Rosetta silent file (secondary structure, phi, psi, omega in degrees, C-alpha in Angstrom):
SEQUENCE: AEKAGGSAAPAAGAAGGAYIPPALRGKAGAAAAPAFKLHDYEQATKISTAPTGPPGADMAKPSKSALKNAKRRAKKAEGGGEAAAPEAEAVAPAAAAPAPAPAPEPVEETADTLTKKVRNLQKKLRQIDELAAKQASGAEVNAEQQAKIASGAALR
SCORE:     score description
SCORE:     0.000 S_00000001
   1 L     0.000  141.617  178.841   -2.420  128.126   95.591 S_00000001
   2 L   -83.784  158.773  175.875   -3.317  125.981   98.577 S_00000001
   3 L  -101.447  171.846  178.301   -1.344  122.905   99.759 S_00000001
   4 L   -74.701   -2.853  177.591   -3.081  119.867  100.600 S_00000001
   5 L   -85.365  -23.928 -177.984   -2.804  120.565  104.330 S_00000001
   6 L   104.491   -0.685 -179.027   -4.958  123.709  103.800 S_00000001
   7 L   -95.766  134.476 -179.372   -2.142  126.380  104.714 S_00000001
   8 L   -93.821   51.038  171.204   -1.579  128.820  102.287 S_00000001
   9 L   -77.654  133.331 -171.802    2.219  129.097  102.576 S_00000001
  10 L   -78.705  157.337 -177.060    4.175  130.377   99.678 S_00000001
  11 L   -68.515  149.414  168.183    7.069  128.293   98.170 S_00000001
  12 H   -45.432  -62.291 -178.689   10.521  129.323   99.170 S_00000001
  13 H   -61.628  -27.647 -178.815   11.420  130.759   95.821 S_00000001
  14 H   -66.263  -36.336 -177.665    8.084  132.254   95.121 S_00000001
  15 H   -87.891  -23.146  172.700    8.195  134.608   97.918 S_00000001
  16 L    84.978    6.380 -175.484   11.867  135.602   97.095 S_00000001
  17 L  -117.784 -162.147 -172.737   12.776  135.428  100.768 S_00000001
  18 L   -74.342 -179.569  175.057   14.535  133.277  103.160 S_00000001
  19 L   -76.190  146.239  168.844   13.397  129.852  104.457 S_00000001
  20 L  -112.236  135.851  171.015   10.596  130.038  107.011 S_00000001
  21 L   -73.315  147.562  179.659   10.171  127.165  109.483 S_00000001
  22 H   -51.426  -40.329 -179.407    6.701  125.468  109.287 S_00000001
  23 H   -61.794  -19.519 -177.800    6.039  126.796  112.927 S_00000001
  24 H  -112.185    5.375  179.138    6.336  130.354  111.989 S_00000001
  25 L   -69.168  140.561  168.808    4.652  130.134  108.484 S_00000001
  26 L    90.597  -15.040 -175.529    1.467  132.192  108.345 S_00000001
  27 L   -88.103  166.532 -170.688    2.251  134.398  111.388 S_00000001
  28 L   -67.413  -38.842 -173.714    2.434  138.232  111.120 S_00000001
  29 L  -104.863   13.638 -173.668    6.129  138.946  111.586 S_00000001
  30 L   -63.807  -43.699 -170.182    7.532  135.578  110.036 S_00000001
  31 L   -67.152  -36.834 -174.116    8.672  137.332  106.773 S_00000001
  32 L   -92.387    1.259 -178.483   10.489  140.154  108.564 S_00000001
  33 L   -49.609  147.119  172.333   12.059  137.556  110.939 S_00000001
  34 L   -84.492  160.342  177.498   16.020  137.692  110.797 S_00000001
  35 L   -62.880  147.747 -179.125   17.760  134.640  109.273 S_00000001
  36 L   -78.629  146.135 -178.332   18.651  131.787  111.681 S_00000001
  37 L  -122.881  131.788 -177.185   21.991  131.504  113.071 S_00000001
  38 L   -62.376  -44.955 -179.089   23.434  128.459  114.725 S_00000001
  39 L  -141.359  116.977 -177.877   25.368  130.356  117.136 S_00000001
  40 L   -75.825  -26.922 -166.182   24.801  134.104  117.714 S_00000001
  41 L   -87.384   -5.849 -174.422   27.560  134.469  120.132 S_00000001
  42 L   -97.342  157.371 -174.707   30.403  133.357  117.715 S_00000001
  43 L  -104.937  147.990  171.436   32.212  135.837  115.426 S_00000001
  44 L   -59.111  125.561  177.465   33.008  134.988  111.716 S_00000001
  45 L  -108.637  154.068  174.188   36.535  133.645  111.580 S_00000001
  46 L   -84.164  148.071  179.867   38.719  133.540  108.550 S_00000001
  47 L   -92.750  124.201  178.808   39.891  129.923  107.797 S_00000001
  48 L   -84.204  137.596  179.303   43.617  129.754  107.474 S_00000001
  49 L   -95.232   -0.823  167.190   45.138  128.017  104.531 S_00000001
  50 L   -67.581  146.596  176.047   48.538  127.395  106.187 S_00000001
  51 L   -60.193  128.511  171.200   49.226  123.832  107.021 S_00000001
  52 L  -117.121  141.762 -174.367   48.827  122.823  110.543 S_00000001
  53 L  -119.141 -162.693  174.439   50.420  120.054  112.362 S_00000001
  54 L   -67.950  158.576 -177.628   50.573  118.695  115.895 S_00000001
  55 L   -66.276  147.974 -179.042   51.332  121.128  118.620 S_00000001
  56 L    84.416   -8.271  175.266   54.975  121.882  119.030 S_00000001
  57 L   -84.726  136.343 -174.547   55.758  120.987  115.394 S_00000001
  58 L   -82.352  104.273 -174.375   57.983  123.158  113.317 S_00000001
  59 L   -88.366  -10.118  177.180   55.731  123.878  110.223 S_00000001
  60 L   -60.090  -36.992  173.653   58.310  126.149  108.815 S_00000001
  61 L  -113.025  153.311 -170.344   60.213  123.294  107.118 S_00000001
  62 L   -75.392  147.044  176.723   58.608  120.595  105.178 S_00000001
  63 L   -72.031  170.321 -175.496   58.555  116.997  106.702 S_00000001
  64 H   -62.047  -41.899 -173.913   60.684  114.077  105.180 S_00000001
  65 H   -69.927  -28.983 -168.830   57.700  112.570  103.355 S_00000001
  66 H   -70.162  -49.964 -178.301   56.823  116.141  101.967 S_00000001
  67 H   -52.927  -45.091 -177.860   60.367  116.464  100.684 S_00000001
  68 H   -69.163  -30.849  168.753   60.415  112.988   99.149 S_00000001
  69 H   -63.813  -39.283 -179.408   57.089  113.666   97.582 S_00000001
  70 H   -65.976  -49.553 -172.762   58.362  116.978   96.058 S_00000001
  71 H   -61.934  -35.132 -174.950   61.438  115.164   94.604 S_00000001
  72 H   -73.826  -31.110  176.245   59.240  112.480   93.131 S_00000001
  73 H   -69.636  -24.890  175.784   56.887  115.029   91.569 S_00000001
  74 H   -78.724  -34.207 -171.116   59.731  116.955   90.154 S_00000001
  75 H   -75.923  -28.550 -174.628   61.421  113.795   88.765 S_00000001
  76 H   -74.607  -42.678  178.757   57.894  112.729   87.218 S_00000001
  77 H   -70.681  -42.595  175.259   57.540  116.367   85.621 S_00000001
  78 H   -60.121  -35.964  177.158   61.180  116.113   84.301 S_00000001
  79 H   -72.418  -11.952  169.682   60.536  112.738   82.913 S_00000001
  80 L   -44.953  -40.937 -172.879   57.589  114.116   80.836 S_00000001
  81 L   -90.131   19.463 -172.213   59.860  115.216   78.099 S_00000001
  82 L   -68.249  -24.620 -177.724   61.631  111.816   77.579 S_00000001
  83 L   -74.616  -21.812 -171.996   60.009  111.417   74.131 S_00000001
  84 L   -91.335  -17.523  175.203   61.784  114.580   72.906 S_00000001
  85 L  -137.493   76.566 -179.408   65.318  113.462   73.946 S_00000001
  86 H   -73.185  -22.411 -179.295   65.624  109.663   73.544 S_00000001
  87 H   -76.314  -33.683  173.621   69.451  109.907   73.123 S_00000001
  88 H   -66.550  -37.508  164.951   69.760  111.458   76.538 S_00000001
  89 H   -59.159  -37.947 -174.785   67.793  108.491   77.947 S_00000001
  90 H   -71.900  -39.045  178.257   69.939  106.054   76.447 S_00000001
  91 H   -64.899  -41.559 -166.778   72.934  107.606   77.943 S_00000001
  92 H   -71.916  -32.972  178.204   71.531  108.226   81.433 S_00000001
  93 H   -64.617  -30.236 -179.527   70.896  104.511   82.391 S_00000001
  94 H   -66.062  -53.909 -177.214   74.519  103.597   81.641 S_00000001
  95 H   -57.131  -35.649 -161.071   75.778  106.425   83.824 S_00000001
  96 H   -89.184  -15.299 -178.153   73.312  105.794   86.563 S_00000001
  97 L   -56.648  130.195 -172.809   73.979  102.057   86.977 S_00000001
  98 L   -74.340  150.646  171.989   75.135  101.509   90.444 S_00000001
  99 L   -73.378  143.711  170.167   78.534   99.605   90.752 S_00000001
 100 L   -53.613  145.748 -172.560   78.213   96.005   91.957 S_00000001
 101 L   -88.562  156.843 -166.932   78.385   95.610   95.381 S_00000001
 102 L   -86.144  154.107 -165.540   81.217   93.611   96.667 S_00000001
 103 L   -59.368  140.430  178.429   80.669   90.073   97.631 S_00000001
 104 L   -73.326  146.796 -172.969   79.679   89.686  101.443 S_00000001
 105 L   -75.202  135.321  179.051   82.264   88.221  103.708 S_00000001
 106 L   -60.908  144.235 -173.639   81.454   84.609  104.728 S_00000001
 107 L  -104.941  130.719  176.289   79.892   84.449  108.060 S_00000001
 108 L   -53.610  129.090 -175.793   80.740   81.688  110.685 S_00000001
 109 L   -93.395  130.999  160.356   77.781   79.311  110.725 S_00000001
 110 L   -94.223 -179.961 -173.822   76.864   78.200  114.204 S_00000001
 111 H   -60.301  -45.996 -172.622   75.173   74.792  115.180 S_00000001
 112 H   -63.336  -44.551 -176.276   71.827   76.590  115.274 S_00000001
 113 H   -76.909  -20.196  172.879   71.950   77.887  111.848 S_00000001
 114 H   -68.994  -59.474 -170.423   73.448   74.523  110.420 S_00000001
 115 H   -52.759  -45.205  176.065   70.678   72.626  112.092 S_00000001
 116 H   -64.471  -39.835  175.055   68.092   75.028  110.523 S_00000001
 117 H   -70.744  -31.977  172.277   69.353   74.635  107.183 S_00000001
 118 H   -52.516  -51.682 -178.093   69.558   70.884  107.614 S_00000001
 119 H   -60.690  -41.380 -173.836   65.882   70.912  108.638 S_00000001
 120 H   -63.231  -47.974 -174.585   64.892   73.327  105.783 S_00000001
 121 H   -72.411  -35.206  177.938   66.544   71.110  103.237 S_00000001
 122 H   -74.630  -19.277  172.395   64.902   67.705  104.528 S_00000001
 123 H   -61.311  -52.970 -172.958   61.489   69.594  104.398 S_00000001
 124 H   -62.678  -31.350  174.687   62.066   70.366  100.841 S_00000001
 125 H   -75.247  -26.680  179.368   63.144   66.892   99.987 S_00000001
 126 H   -68.559  -55.727 -177.196   60.167   65.480  101.876 S_00000001
 127 H   -55.153  -43.907 -179.341   57.840   67.839   99.942 S_00000001
 128 H   -70.434  -33.419  171.393   59.580   66.792   96.617 S_00000001
 129 H   -64.661  -54.618 -168.567   59.133   62.993   97.544 S_00000001
 130 H   -64.081  -40.611  179.383   55.448   63.392   98.326 S_00000001
 131 H   -64.095  -34.862  177.552   55.040   65.341   94.901 S_00000001
 132 H   -78.317  -16.449  170.318   56.753   62.658   92.980 S_00000001
 133 H   -77.248  -42.509 -179.213   54.696   60.003   94.690 S_00000001
 134 H   -73.097  -39.228  174.669   51.473   61.920   93.797 S_00000001
 135 H   -60.559  -37.377  172.539   52.623   62.195   90.164 S_00000001
 136 H   -51.763  -44.732 -173.530   53.441   58.428   90.057 S_00000001
 137 L   -71.971   -2.201  177.285   49.932   57.598   91.365 S_00000001
 138 L   107.115  -15.244 -166.969   48.362   59.297   88.219 S_00000001
 139 L   -70.677  161.707  178.396   47.409   62.728   89.889 S_00000001
 140 L   -90.813  140.498  174.904   47.985   65.896   87.741 S_00000001
 141 L  -114.817  144.735 -179.622   50.768   68.114   89.030 S_00000001
 142 L   -85.043 -177.727 -172.165   50.908   71.698   87.949 S_00000001
 143 H   -69.170  -30.748 -176.892   54.105   73.473   86.355 S_00000001
 144 H   -71.377  -39.727  179.452   55.494   74.799   89.621 S_00000001
 145 H   -68.790  -33.495 -177.413   55.191   71.320   91.172 S_00000001
 146 H   -72.389  -41.941  178.694   56.919   69.603   88.149 S_00000001
 147 H   -60.155  -42.407  179.316   59.728   72.388   88.461 S_00000001
 148 H   -59.089  -44.926 -179.396   59.964   71.522   92.310 S_00000001
 149 H   -66.308  -40.899  173.603   60.322   67.845   91.432 S_00000001
 150 H   -66.637  -20.382  178.993   63.152   68.667   88.778 S_00000001
 151 L   -90.696    7.768  171.897   64.871   70.584   91.264 S_00000001
 152 H   -68.017  -41.832  177.727   65.230   67.598   93.552 S_00000001
 153 H   -54.629  -39.873  174.064   68.169   66.337   91.846 S_00000001
 154 H   -59.119  -41.145  176.325   70.162   69.353   92.593 S_00000001
 155 H   -67.171  -27.328 -172.389   69.258   69.221   96.353 S_00000001
 156 L   -87.614    0.000    0.000   70.378   65.692   96.787 S_00000001
């Protein structure tokens, strides 16, 4: 069958051969031409499946993140059988609960920290006053703003 261009080039599958570039189609030795190679000077190399890292890195031991991920995966796989042993699950949280941390020792407050706290409280009270005035003027206030207005009495 002829194509619209008038050349009688066979389809790639019909000839059963390799791809022939358009410039070589219809020429005497085109079908016998060897397959195209990008780099004839390169040898085929086997691709390594071993992980590679930056130069100088010791790949014999896994990184911190790899260890952490492995632990997480193991814990997740171990947790898959939770439905089979609900009694063990009920005991484990009670035993694994950490002891409450001791109360932190009081830190001496310097003048700078006290002035910061005073400014912070003054700002909160100013915002509460603005919200109360907004509410008194008839504007709608949302639930968070109402909670802030209610907390004003504790700050004063």
